[in-house]
Each structure stands twice: as structure tokens, then as C-alpha cells.
Coordinates of C-alpha atoms and ligand atoms in Angstrom, one line a residue:
Chain A
M6 CA -14.7 18.0 -9.0
S7 CA -16.1 19.0 -12.4
A8 CA -14.1 21.4 -14.6
R9 CA -16.9 23.9 -14.2
R10 CA -16.8 24.0 -10.5
H11 CA -13.1 24.1 -10.7
L12 CA -13.4 27.4 -12.8
A13 CA -16.0 28.8 -10.5
W14 CA -13.7 28.2 -7.4
G15 CA -10.7 29.7 -9.4
L16 CA -12.7 32.8 -10.3
A17 CA -14.0 33.2 -6.7
S18 CA -10.4 33.1 -5.3
L19 CA -9.3 35.6 -7.9
L20 CA -12.1 37.9 -6.8
V21 CA -11.1 37.7 -3.2
L22 CA -7.5 38.5 -4.1
A23 CA -8.6 41.5 -6.3
M24 CA -10.7 42.8 -3.3
A25 CA -7.8 42.4 -0.9
I26 CA -5.5 44.3 -3.2
G27 CA -8.3 47.0 -3.6
L28 CA -8.7 47.2 0.2
W29 CA -4.8 47.5 0.6
S30 CA -4.8 50.3 -2.1
W31 CA -7.7 52.1 -0.3
I32 CA -6.0 52.0 3.1
A33 CA -2.8 53.3 1.7
R34 CA -4.3 56.1 -0.2
A35 CA -6.6 57.2 2.5
G36 CA -3.5 57.6 4.7
L37 CA -4.8 55.4 7.5
V38 CA -1.3 54.2 7.9
S39 CA 1.7 56.4 7.1
A40 CA 3.2 55.9 3.7
V41 CA 6.5 55.4 5.3
F42 CA 5.3 52.1 6.7
L43 CA 2.7 51.1 4.2
P44 CA 3.2 51.6 0.5
G45 CA 0.3 51.0 -1.7
P46 CA 0.1 48.2 -4.3
E47 CA 1.2 50.7 -7.0
R48 CA 4.5 51.6 -5.3
T49 CA 5.1 48.0 -4.4
W50 CA 4.5 47.0 -8.0
A51 CA 6.9 49.7 -9.1
A52 CA 9.4 48.4 -6.7
I53 CA 9.0 44.9 -8.2
V54 CA 9.3 46.1 -11.7
K55 CA 12.5 48.1 -10.9
G56 CA 14.0 45.1 -9.2
L57 CA 13.2 42.8 -12.1
Q58 CA 14.6 45.4 -14.6
S59 CA 17.9 45.9 -12.7
G60 CA 18.0 42.1 -12.1
V61 CA 18.6 42.5 -8.4
L62 CA 15.2 41.1 -7.4
V63 CA 15.7 38.1 -9.9
Q64 CA 19.0 37.3 -8.4
Q65 CA 17.7 37.6 -4.7
T66 CA 14.7 35.4 -5.5
G67 CA 17.0 32.9 -7.2
Q68 CA 19.2 32.8 -4.1
T69 CA 16.2 32.2 -1.7
L70 CA 14.6 29.7 -4.0
R71 CA 17.9 27.7 -4.3
R72 CA 18.4 27.6 -0.5
M73 CA 14.7 26.5 0.1
V74 CA 14.9 23.8 -2.5
L75 CA 18.4 22.5 -1.4
G76 CA 17.5 22.6 2.3
W77 CA 14.1 21.1 1.7
G78 CA 15.7 18.3 -0.5
L79 CA 18.2 17.6 2.2
A80 CA 15.5 17.4 4.8
S81 CA 13.4 15.1 2.6
V82 CA 16.3 12.7 2.0
L83 CA 17.2 12.5 5.7
G84 CA 13.7 12.7 7.0
I85 CA 12.2 10.0 4.7
G86 CA 15.2 7.8 5.1
A87 CA 15.3 8.0 8.9
G88 CA 11.5 7.9 9.0
A89 CA 11.3 4.7 6.9
V90 CA 13.9 3.0 9.3
I91 CA 12.1 4.1 12.3
G92 CA 8.7 3.1 10.9
L93 CA 9.9 -0.3 9.9
S94 CA 11.4 -1.3 13.2
A95 CA 9.4 -1.5 16.4
R96 CA 12.6 -1.4 18.3
A97 CA 13.8 1.8 16.7
R98 CA 10.5 3.4 17.6
V99 CA 10.8 2.4 21.2
W100 CA 14.5 3.6 21.5
V101 CA 14.7 6.6 19.2
L102 CA 11.3 8.1 18.9
P103 CA 11.1 9.6 22.4
L104 CA 14.6 11.2 21.9
L105 CA 13.4 12.7 18.5
E106 CA 10.2 14.0 20.2
G107 CA 12.4 15.7 22.6
I108 CA 14.5 17.4 20.1
R109 CA 11.6 18.2 17.6
P110 CA 9.9 21.1 19.7
L111 CA 13.2 23.0 19.8
P112 CA 12.5 26.1 17.6
A113 CA 14.9 26.3 14.7
S114 CA 15.7 29.8 15.7
A115 CA 17.1 28.5 19.0
V116 CA 19.3 26.1 17.0
A117 CA 20.6 28.9 14.8
P118 CA 23.2 30.1 17.3
V119 CA 24.5 26.5 17.6
A120 CA 24.7 26.2 13.8
I121 CA 26.6 29.6 13.7
V122 CA 29.1 28.4 16.2
F123 CA 30.0 25.4 14.0
L124 CA 29.5 26.8 10.5
G125 CA 29.8 30.6 10.9
L126 CA 27.5 33.0 9.0
S127 CA 27.6 30.9 5.9
E128 CA 25.6 29.4 3.3
Q129 CA 26.0 26.0 4.9
M130 CA 24.7 27.4 8.1
I131 CA 21.4 28.4 6.3
L132 CA 21.1 25.0 4.7
V133 CA 21.6 23.2 8.0
L134 CA 19.1 25.5 9.6
I135 CA 16.5 24.7 7.0
A136 CA 17.1 21.0 7.0
F137 CA 16.8 20.9 10.8
G138 CA 13.5 22.7 10.8
A139 CA 12.0 20.9 7.8
L140 CA 13.1 17.4 8.8
W141 CA 10.7 16.7 11.5
P142 CA 7.4 16.8 9.7
M143 CA 8.9 14.5 7.0
L144 CA 10.5 12.1 9.4
L145 CA 7.4 11.8 11.6
T146 CA 4.9 11.5 8.8
T147 CA 7.1 8.8 7.0
A148 CA 7.6 6.8 10.3
H149 CA 3.8 6.9 10.9
G150 CA 2.9 6.1 7.4
V151 CA 5.4 3.2 7.1
A152 CA 4.4 1.8 10.6
S153 CA 0.7 1.9 9.9
R154 CA 0.7 -0.1 6.8
P155 CA -1.9 -2.9 6.8
A156 CA -0.3 -6.0 8.3
R157 CA -1.8 -8.0 5.4
L158 CA 0.6 -6.4 2.9
A159 CA 3.6 -7.3 4.9
E160 CA 2.3 -10.9 4.8
V161 CA 1.8 -10.7 1.0
S162 CA 5.4 -9.4 0.7
R163 CA 6.6 -12.4 2.7
C164 CA 4.6 -14.9 0.7
L165 CA 5.8 -13.4 -2.5
G166 CA 9.4 -13.7 -1.2
L167 CA 10.3 -9.9 -1.5
S168 CA 13.5 -8.9 0.2
R169 CA 13.3 -6.3 3.1
T170 CA 14.5 -3.5 0.8
A171 CA 12.0 -4.5 -1.9
Y172 CA 9.3 -4.5 0.7
L173 CA 10.4 -0.9 1.7
R174 CA 10.7 0.3 -1.9
K175 CA 7.6 -1.4 -3.4
I176 CA 5.1 -1.6 -0.5
A177 CA 6.0 0.4 2.7
L178 CA 7.1 3.8 1.0
P179 CA 4.5 3.9 -1.7
G180 CA 1.9 3.0 0.9
A181 CA 3.1 5.8 3.2
L182 CA 3.1 8.3 0.4
P183 CA -0.2 10.0 1.3
D184 CA 1.2 10.6 4.7
I185 CA 4.7 11.7 3.3
F186 CA 3.1 14.3 1.1
G187 CA 1.6 15.9 4.3
G188 CA 5.2 16.1 5.7
L189 CA 6.6 17.3 2.4
R190 CA 4.1 20.1 2.2
L191 CA 4.6 21.3 5.8
G192 CA 8.4 20.9 5.3
L193 CA 8.2 23.1 2.2
T194 CA 6.6 25.9 4.3
V195 CA 9.0 25.6 7.0
A196 CA 12.0 25.6 4.5
L197 CA 10.8 28.9 3.0
I198 CA 10.4 30.5 6.4
L199 CA 13.9 29.3 7.5
A200 CA 15.5 30.4 4.2
V201 CA 14.4 33.9 4.9
V202 CA 15.3 33.7 8.6
G203 CA 18.8 32.3 7.8
E204 CA 19.2 35.2 5.1
M205 CA 18.4 37.7 7.7
I206 CA 20.8 36.2 10.3
T207 CA 23.7 35.7 8.0
A208 CA 23.1 38.6 5.4
Q209 CA 24.2 36.2 2.8
G210 CA 21.9 37.8 0.2
G211 CA 18.4 36.7 -0.9
L212 CA 15.0 38.0 -0.2
G213 CA 15.5 37.7 3.5
T214 CA 18.5 39.9 3.3
R215 CA 16.7 42.4 1.0
I216 CA 13.8 42.7 3.4
L217 CA 16.1 43.2 6.4
L218 CA 18.3 45.9 4.7
A219 CA 15.2 47.7 3.4
A220 CA 13.7 47.7 6.8
R221 CA 16.8 49.3 8.3
S222 CA 16.7 52.1 5.8
F223 CA 12.9 52.5 5.8
R224 CA 12.4 51.6 2.1
A225 CA 9.0 50.2 2.6
P226 CA 8.3 49.5 -1.1
D227 CA 11.4 47.2 -1.2
I228 CA 10.2 45.3 2.0
F229 CA 6.7 44.9 0.4
S230 CA 8.0 43.8 -2.9
G231 CA 10.2 41.1 -1.2
V232 CA 7.2 40.0 0.8
V233 CA 5.0 39.7 -2.2
V234 CA 7.6 37.7 -4.1
L235 CA 8.0 35.4 -1.0
G236 CA 4.1 34.9 -1.1
L237 CA 4.3 34.0 -4.8
I238 CA 7.2 31.5 -4.1
G239 CA 4.9 29.9 -1.3
L240 CA 2.0 29.8 -3.6
A241 CA 3.8 28.4 -6.7
S242 CA 5.8 25.7 -4.8
N243 CA 2.6 24.5 -3.1
A244 CA 0.9 24.3 -6.4
I245 CA 3.7 22.3 -8.0
L246 CA 3.6 19.9 -5.0
S247 CA -0.2 19.6 -5.3
L248 CA 0.2 18.7 -9.0
A249 CA 2.8 16.0 -8.2
E250 CA 0.7 14.7 -5.3
A251 CA -2.5 14.5 -7.5
W252 CA -0.4 12.5 -10.2
L253 CA 1.3 10.2 -7.8
L254 CA -1.8 9.5 -5.7
R255 CA -4.2 9.1 -8.5
W256 CA -4.8 5.6 -7.4
R257 CA -6.7 6.7 -4.4
P258 CA -10.5 6.3 -4.4
R259 CA -12.3 9.5 -5.2
Chain B
M14 CA -7.1 -22.0 -22.5
P15 CA -3.4 -22.4 -23.4
A16 CA -1.9 -25.1 -21.4
Q17 CA 1.4 -23.2 -20.7
I18 CA -0.4 -20.7 -18.3
L19 CA 1.6 -22.2 -15.5
K20 CA 4.9 -23.4 -16.6
V21 CA 5.0 -26.5 -14.6
A22 CA 4.9 -29.6 -16.8
P23 CA 1.4 -30.9 -17.2
R24 CA 1.0 -34.3 -15.4
P25 CA -2.0 -36.6 -14.8
Q26 CA -3.6 -36.4 -11.4
P27 CA -1.3 -38.2 -9.0
V28 CA -3.2 -39.8 -6.2
T29 CA -0.8 -42.4 -4.8
A30 CA 2.3 -40.0 -4.7
A31 CA 4.2 -39.6 -1.4
P32 CA 2.5 -36.8 0.6
L33 CA 3.8 -33.4 -0.3
I34 CA 2.4 -31.8 2.8
R35 CA 2.2 -33.4 6.2
F36 CA 0.7 -32.1 9.5
A37 CA 1.9 -34.2 12.4
G38 CA 0.1 -33.6 15.7
V39 CA -0.2 -29.9 15.1
G40 CA -1.9 -27.7 17.6
L41 CA -2.0 -23.9 18.0
S42 CA -3.0 -21.7 20.9
F43 CA -3.1 -18.0 21.3
G44 CA -2.2 -17.5 24.9
R45 CA -4.6 -19.8 26.8
T46 CA -7.1 -20.1 24.0
E47 CA -6.7 -23.4 22.2
I48 CA -7.5 -22.8 18.5
L49 CA -6.5 -26.1 16.8
R50 CA -5.7 -29.5 18.4
G51 CA -4.1 -32.7 17.2
I52 CA -4.2 -32.0 13.5
D53 CA -2.8 -35.0 11.4
L54 CA -3.2 -34.5 7.7
E55 CA -1.4 -35.6 4.6
I56 CA -1.9 -34.0 1.3
A57 CA -0.5 -35.6 -1.9
A58 CA 1.2 -33.6 -4.6
G59 CA -1.5 -32.4 -7.1
E60 CA -4.4 -33.2 -4.8
F61 CA -7.3 -30.8 -4.5
V62 CA -8.4 -30.6 -0.8
S63 CA -11.4 -28.6 0.2
V64 CA -11.9 -27.4 3.9
I65 CA -15.3 -26.8 5.4
G66 CA -16.4 -26.1 8.9
P67 CA -18.6 -23.7 10.9
S68 CA -17.5 -20.1 11.1
G69 CA -14.6 -19.5 13.6
C70 CA -13.6 -23.2 13.8
G71 CA -10.1 -22.4 12.6
K72 CA -10.1 -22.9 8.8
T73 CA -8.1 -19.6 8.1
T74 CA -5.8 -20.6 11.0
L75 CA -5.1 -23.9 9.5
L76 CA -4.3 -22.3 6.1
R77 CA -2.0 -19.8 7.8
L78 CA -0.1 -22.6 9.4
L79 CA 0.4 -24.3 6.0
A80 CA 1.4 -20.8 4.5
G81 CA 4.2 -20.6 7.2
L82 CA 2.5 -17.3 8.4
Q83 CA 1.8 -19.0 11.7
K84 CA 4.1 -21.3 13.8
P85 CA 2.4 -24.2 15.4
S86 CA 2.6 -24.4 19.1
A87 CA 2.6 -28.1 19.0
G88 CA 3.6 -30.6 16.3
Q89 CA 5.0 -29.9 13.0
V90 CA 4.0 -28.9 9.5
S91 CA 6.3 -30.2 6.7
M92 CA 6.4 -29.8 3.1
A93 CA 8.3 -32.2 0.7
G94 CA 9.8 -33.9 3.8
R95 CA 11.2 -30.7 5.2
P96 CA 9.8 -28.8 8.2
L97 CA 8.2 -25.5 7.0
R98 CA 10.1 -22.5 8.4
G99 CA 8.1 -19.6 7.0
P100 CA 6.4 -18.4 4.0
A101 CA 7.9 -19.5 0.7
P102 CA 7.3 -18.2 -2.8
D103 CA 6.5 -21.8 -3.8
I104 CA 3.3 -21.6 -1.7
A105 CA 0.8 -18.9 -2.9
V106 CA -1.9 -17.6 -0.7
V107 CA -5.3 -16.1 -1.8
F108 CA -6.3 -14.1 1.2
Q109 CA -10.0 -13.8 2.4
D110 CA -9.7 -10.0 2.6
Y111 CA -8.8 -9.3 -1.1
A112 CA -9.0 -5.5 -0.6
N113 CA -6.2 -5.5 1.9
A114 CA -4.1 -7.9 0.0
L115 CA -3.7 -5.8 -3.1
L116 CA -1.3 -2.7 -3.6
P117 CA -3.9 0.0 -4.2
W118 CA -1.3 2.2 -5.9
R119 CA -0.6 -0.4 -8.6
T120 CA -2.8 -1.1 -11.5
A121 CA -4.1 -4.7 -12.2
A122 CA -1.1 -5.3 -14.4
G123 CA 1.2 -3.8 -11.8
N124 CA -0.2 -6.0 -9.0
V125 CA 0.5 -9.1 -11.1
A126 CA 3.9 -7.7 -12.0
L127 CA 4.8 -7.6 -8.3
A128 CA 4.9 -11.4 -8.1
L129 CA 7.0 -11.6 -11.3
E130 CA 9.4 -9.0 -9.9
A131 CA 9.8 -11.0 -6.8
R132 CA 10.6 -14.0 -8.8
G133 CA 13.2 -12.2 -10.8
V134 CA 11.4 -12.6 -14.1
P135 CA 13.2 -10.2 -16.6
R136 CA 11.2 -7.2 -17.6
P137 CA 10.7 -8.0 -21.3
E138 CA 9.1 -11.4 -20.4
R139 CA 6.7 -9.9 -17.9
A140 CA 4.2 -8.1 -20.2
A141 CA 3.2 -11.2 -22.1
R142 CA 2.8 -13.3 -19.0
I143 CA 0.8 -10.5 -17.2
A144 CA -1.6 -10.2 -20.2
E145 CA -2.1 -14.0 -20.3
L146 CA -2.9 -14.2 -16.5
L147 CA -5.3 -11.2 -16.5
Q148 CA -7.0 -12.7 -19.6
M149 CA -7.4 -16.0 -17.8
V150 CA -9.2 -14.4 -14.8
G151 CA -11.4 -12.3 -17.1
L152 CA -9.6 -9.0 -16.4
G153 CA -7.8 -8.7 -19.9
A154 CA -9.6 -5.4 -20.6
H155 CA -8.9 -3.9 -17.2
A156 CA -5.1 -4.1 -17.0
E157 CA -4.7 -0.5 -16.3
R158 CA -7.3 -0.1 -13.7
F159 CA -6.5 0.6 -10.0
P160 CA -8.1 -1.7 -7.5
A161 CA -10.2 1.3 -6.2
Q162 CA -11.7 1.2 -9.7
M163 CA -12.7 -2.5 -9.5
S164 CA -15.5 -4.4 -8.0
G165 CA -14.9 -6.8 -5.1
G166 CA -15.0 -9.8 -7.4
M167 CA -12.7 -8.3 -9.8
Q168 CA -10.2 -7.5 -7.1
Q169 CA -10.4 -11.1 -5.9
R170 CA -9.8 -12.4 -9.4
L171 CA -6.8 -10.0 -9.6
Q172 CA -5.4 -11.5 -6.3
I173 CA -5.9 -15.0 -7.8
A174 CA -3.9 -13.9 -11.0
R175 CA -1.1 -12.6 -8.9
C176 CA -0.9 -15.8 -7.0
L177 CA -0.7 -17.8 -10.3
A178 CA 2.1 -15.5 -11.4
Q179 CA 4.1 -16.9 -8.5
D180 CA 4.1 -20.2 -10.3
P181 CA 3.4 -21.9 -7.2
S182 CA 3.4 -25.7 -6.4
V183 CA 0.9 -25.2 -3.6
L184 CA -2.0 -22.8 -3.9
L185 CA -3.9 -22.0 -0.6
M186 CA -7.2 -20.2 -1.1
D187 CA -9.3 -18.8 1.8
E188 CA -12.9 -18.4 0.6
P189 CA -11.8 -16.9 -2.7
F190 CA -15.1 -16.9 -4.5
G191 CA -17.2 -15.6 -1.6
A192 CA -17.6 -12.2 -3.2
L193 CA -18.5 -13.4 -6.7
D194 CA -21.9 -13.7 -8.4
A195 CA -23.0 -17.2 -9.2
M196 CA -22.1 -17.0 -12.9
T197 CA -18.6 -15.7 -12.3
R198 CA -18.1 -18.2 -9.5
H199 CA -19.1 -21.1 -11.6
K200 CA -16.8 -20.0 -14.4
L201 CA -13.9 -19.4 -12.1
Q202 CA -14.5 -22.9 -10.4
D203 CA -14.2 -24.5 -13.8
E204 CA -11.1 -22.4 -14.5
L205 CA -9.5 -23.2 -11.2
R206 CA -10.1 -26.9 -11.5
G207 CA -8.7 -26.9 -15.1
I208 CA -5.5 -25.1 -13.9
V209 CA -5.0 -27.5 -11.1
R210 CA -5.5 -30.5 -13.3
R211 CA -3.2 -29.1 -16.0
T212 CA -0.3 -28.0 -13.9
G213 CA -0.3 -30.4 -11.1
V214 CA -0.5 -27.7 -8.5
T215 CA -1.6 -28.8 -5.0
A216 CA -4.7 -27.0 -3.8
F217 CA -6.0 -26.2 -0.4
F218 CA -9.3 -24.6 -0.7
V219 CA -11.3 -23.1 2.3
T220 CA -14.9 -22.4 1.6
H221 CA -18.4 -21.9 3.2
D222 CA -20.1 -23.4 0.2
L223 CA -20.5 -27.1 0.6
E224 CA -21.4 -27.7 -3.0
E225 CA -18.3 -25.8 -4.1
A226 CA -16.2 -27.9 -1.8
I227 CA -17.5 -31.2 -3.3
Y228 CA -17.4 -29.8 -7.0
L229 CA -13.8 -28.7 -6.7
G230 CA -12.3 -31.2 -4.3
D231 CA -10.7 -34.6 -4.5
R232 CA -11.3 -34.7 -0.8
V233 CA -13.3 -32.6 1.6
I234 CA -12.1 -32.0 5.2
A235 CA -14.6 -31.1 7.8
L236 CA -13.3 -29.1 10.8
A237 CA -15.2 -29.2 14.1
P238 CA -14.9 -26.3 16.5
H239 CA -13.7 -25.7 20.1
P240 CA -10.9 -26.6 19.6
G241 CA -10.6 -26.8 15.8
R242 CA -9.9 -30.5 14.8
I243 CA -10.4 -32.6 11.8
A244 CA -13.7 -34.4 12.4
H245 CA -14.0 -36.1 8.9
S246 CA -12.2 -36.5 5.7
F247 CA -14.7 -37.3 2.9
P248 CA -13.2 -38.7 -0.3
V249 CA -15.0 -37.3 -3.4
T250 CA -15.8 -40.3 -5.6
L251 CA -16.9 -38.2 -8.6
P252 CA -15.1 -38.7 -11.9
P253 CA -12.3 -36.1 -12.3
Q254 CA -14.0 -34.4 -15.3
R255 CA -16.7 -32.3 -13.7
D256 CA -19.6 -30.2 -15.2
Q257 CA -21.5 -27.6 -13.5
L258 CA -24.9 -29.2 -14.5
S259 CA -24.5 -33.0 -14.6
T260 CA -21.9 -33.2 -11.7
R261 CA -24.2 -31.4 -9.3
E262 CA -27.0 -33.8 -10.1
D263 CA -24.8 -36.9 -9.7
P264 CA -26.1 -39.2 -6.9
A265 CA -22.7 -39.4 -5.3
F266 CA -22.6 -35.5 -5.3
L267 CA -26.0 -35.3 -3.7
A268 CA -25.1 -38.0 -1.1
L269 CA -22.0 -36.2 -0.1
R270 CA -23.7 -32.9 0.0
R271 CA -26.2 -34.4 2.5
A272 CA -23.5 -35.8 4.6
L273 CA -21.6 -32.4 4.8
F274 CA -24.9 -30.6 5.5
D275 CA -25.6 -32.9 8.4
F276 CA -22.1 -32.5 9.7
I277 CA -22.3 -28.7 9.7
Q278 CA -25.8 -28.8 11.3
E279 CA -24.4 -31.0 14.1
A280 CA -21.1 -29.0 14.5
S281 CA -22.7 -25.6 14.7
A282 CA -25.3 -26.8 17.2
Ligands
LIG26 N1 -4.7 -13.6 16.2 C1 -5.4 -14.3 16.9 N2 -5.6 -14.1 18.3 C2 -6.5 -14.8 19.0 N3 -7.5 -15.6 18.5 C3 -7.6 -15.6 17.2 C4 -6.6 -15.0 16.3 N4 -6.9 -15.3 15.1 C5 -8.0 -16.1 15.2 N5 -8.4 -16.2 16.4 C6 -9.5 -17.1 16.9 O1 -9.3 -18.3 16.3 C7 -10.6 -18.9 15.9 C8 -10.5 -19.5 14.6 O2 -10.4 -18.3 13.6 P1 -10.3 -18.6 12.1 O3 -10.1 -17.2 11.5 O4 -9.3 -19.6 11.8 O5 -11.8 -19.1 11.8 P2 -12.4 -19.6 10.4 O6 -12.8 -20.9 10.4 O7 -11.5 -19.1 9.3 O8 -13.7 -18.6 10.5 P3 -14.5 -17.9 9.2 O9 -15.2 -19.1 8.5 O10 -15.5 -17.0 9.8 O11 -13.5 -17.3 8.3 C9 -11.6 -17.9 16.2 O12 -12.3 -18.2 17.3 C10 -10.8 -16.7 16.4 O13 -11.5 -15.8 17.3
LIG27 MG1 -11.6 -17.6 7.8

């Protein structure tokens, strides 16, 4: 895409955002929804500024971000590792994949009580919850990507005398990268959601706890400020991932 | 062209040496379909063998047996007196489908590097060797291009460079110049013949192009189909020093071309 078209698309999406905020502001001011439930953008913005000045919101954002990144990282290592093994071995696919397909549809929220039994309402429990939920997209995309490499490259690897690990590192995983990125992206969204859910369950601080406590005491601007920050985290983390993807997959034909 | 492109000691063309490669009663069937039958073939070290035959007669399959990528269902393929157990880095393969045989996420230089990495060539020594090989196949200016940014002919030349980086003693090629224009094809034919003569590498060259088979080969093997078998082995009686113009006008060349043409006509009928 040309730089000019890029700019045009960027401006268009900004315009849509501005219109949405305008609509939100209008609904709030017209009193279509009670101000107790729906604060306007102005009051939400004020809550954000206050949170930033007192440092509370900064701290909560940091906590949520840290959990999301740690849980997502854990899921990536486990998911890509296990996915590579499963993708490489036809036997592993036959034996293990049906089991995994059976576990995968379990909602992470249903797994939470189990995690609580073993780990209590703790930091570790949140991380396990995130890792469990975010693991599947990475595992399945990696397994699929590794398994669907063209057979020719496996032959090239044998002809060159590459070891099995060298094949995995230099051919199978880089070749699966376009698929893996799909999993990383999905996993990131899941990780953010589960970080918030975990924080709501455990009350260990973070934006999830902020939103939960604010809801209990009807502090709508605090709820909305938390939601807005979560939206920004989602947007920013996806943008960073897109940049990494564009760089790492720059070899793809355009 | 520097003589140290391949680091094997240069030696004159050996013709009477003990066979490096031996097919003894080799047959191959996929399930109930018999693809190759009763292949007996000896190839001397440093020999250049061209293989021709109608489409689907089993040329690629024969090459895959020699590469160790396929196990014979009858007979034995041996190299240097030992039965071939599987692919070996000493045997390089230029695949027919070059687009699938390159790593699309590596640049031209990176693809050549793969062979050097596999051989355990230390990193500091790689760059010079990569530049040398790319230069040789005419890709010197395109070291940083990804395969998707290269034409079919360029990709094929890159695959050849990677095979040479293996420093093989046997070079198997499956219609390597099929995608090239006439000029590049002639240039690479001369380049290839030069490399083979300089380094003593043994070449097994599958082609559809009868003239190419004669021009490059010391011997042309003709496969007949259903099932694939060696119908003829034509010695090429041309002087070892070949030239794109005069060699192709040589009466021996023309006579052999006629013989091969008649064979293909008959075998395809
Ligand atoms: N994996 C396979 N399973 C079954 N049959 C196969 C397989 N591979 C090749 N064949 C068959 O073996 C025969 C020989 O194939 P091969 O690719 O060796 O022919 P070829 O001489 O290289 O043809 P071309 O000149 O078109 O490349 C063909 O009839 C093909 O259909
Ligand atoms: Mg073929």
C-alpha cells in the first residue's frame, strides 16, 4: 500500500473514532442513559487524568500489563514448543491431538476454580489461568504450520545433512511463522481478557480489580476509565505485534 | 573463473577409474505400479552422465534413488562400494521444482549459507564463499533479495549455488535449466561443464533437451517407459573442450542428436 493510501486510511479511522466519541458524549449529555451508569467522555477523561496524577491508574495498568505479558509469554513458550513437537511427529498428532482437542473447548473461566484450589487467589493462579487460555491458539497454529511445510524442504534438509533440531530451528519454525503469528495475535487478546478476569476473581489489584471495585460502589467514571485503558492496551499490543510481524515476514510475496 | 570455487583438488577427467556409483538390478514399484525395472548402471568418478527419456518414464525417480531419497524395492544402489542408506551431504540435489526447494524467508545469501551452516563452516569464512558462489551463478548483485523477489531462472541459479556450497562429490540435477532463457542457459551450461571438469565432481543430469544432454555429457542414457528401464547408453565422442557454436555443428553431435531424436520418437509412440 502506498504511503498516501496509508495516510488516508489512518485519517478515516481517526474520523470514525472522533464520531464515536461524539455520539457517546451526546448520548450521555442528552440523558438517554442515567449518568450513574454512563459517564460522558469528559468525566471519563477526568477520571483518567486523576488516576494518572495520583499514580493509582498507572500502577494498576502496570500490573495488568505485566500479567498479560508474562502469561502470554508463558503460553507462547509452552504452546510453540508443544506445537512444534506435535507438528513434527505424525505419531504425536495421532496420539495427543484428540486429547488436546478435547481439553481446548473448556472455557478458561471453568478452569479457574480448579486453579484456585491448587494455587489459591494468588498471582500464580492468574498467570496459570492466562497461560491455559492463551496456550491453545499458539499450540494449534504452530502444530498446523509445522506439519504443513512442503515435503520438499524436509528433503532439502536431509540432503544438506541438517540435524533434526537444525531442521526445526532453521526450516520448520520459520516456515510456520505466518501461522504462528495468527496464534500469537489470538493468544494476546485472550491473555488480556483473562488477565482482567483473573484480577476480578482474585482481587489482586490491576485494572480488573479497579473495574470490579468501582462497579460495586457505582463509580461509573472509574469503570469507564479502566475500560478505556484496556482498549488502549489491546490496540497498542496488537500494533506492536503487527510491526514485528511485518518485519519478520517481510520475505513474503506482496 | 577462479579454480578454487569447489575446494576439491582439480584433476583431469578420469574415464577408466573404478565406478563411483553402481546400480545393480534396481527396481522400484509404488504399490502395484512398477516404475523402474532392472536398472544396471555404473558411473565413474568425474563422469558427466546425461539422462533423457519421454515424460513420466522415471527420470526423476531414478535420480531420487541415487539421492537416497527413495529406497529401491529390488536390487541395490551403492556409492564408493558401500550401499546407499539415505541422503548424504556429499550428494547434492538440484530439484526440478526450485520454488519449493528454497527457503522463502532467507535471502539469496542466506539460502547459500544454509548449506555452509550444515557443513559446519565457521561464520567468518562463510561470507567470502557465499559471494564467490553467487557471483558464479550470476547473482552477485542480488545477494540480499528474497526468492519471492527473483525470477524463476534466478531462483534456479540460486539453488545450484546452494548445491555447490555443499562441496559435493556427486551433483544430481533434475532439468535444472528448464526455466532459463537460451542465453542464460548456454552460459550456465558452459559454467557447469567448467565446474565439473575443474573439480572432478560426478554429474547426473536429467533433461528434456536432447542437445543439452549431448553438449554436456560424456555419456547419454536413454530411458524407455512402462516400466522405466535403460534402453540405450550413448557414448558422446566429442572432444572434452566444447563450444556452443562449433560443438553443435560437429558431425558427431548431429549424428547423436539424430539417434536420440529417433529414440524419443519411438519411445513416446
Ligand atoms: N510417489 C509416487 N507414487 C506413485 N507413482 C509415482 C510417484 N512418483 C512418481 N510416480 C510415477 O512414476 C512415474 C515416473 O515419474 P517421474 O517423476 O520419475 O518421471 P519423469 O521421467 O521425471 O517425468 P518428467 O520428465 O515429466 O519430469 C510416473 O508415471 C509417475 O506417475
Ligand atoms: Mg521429472
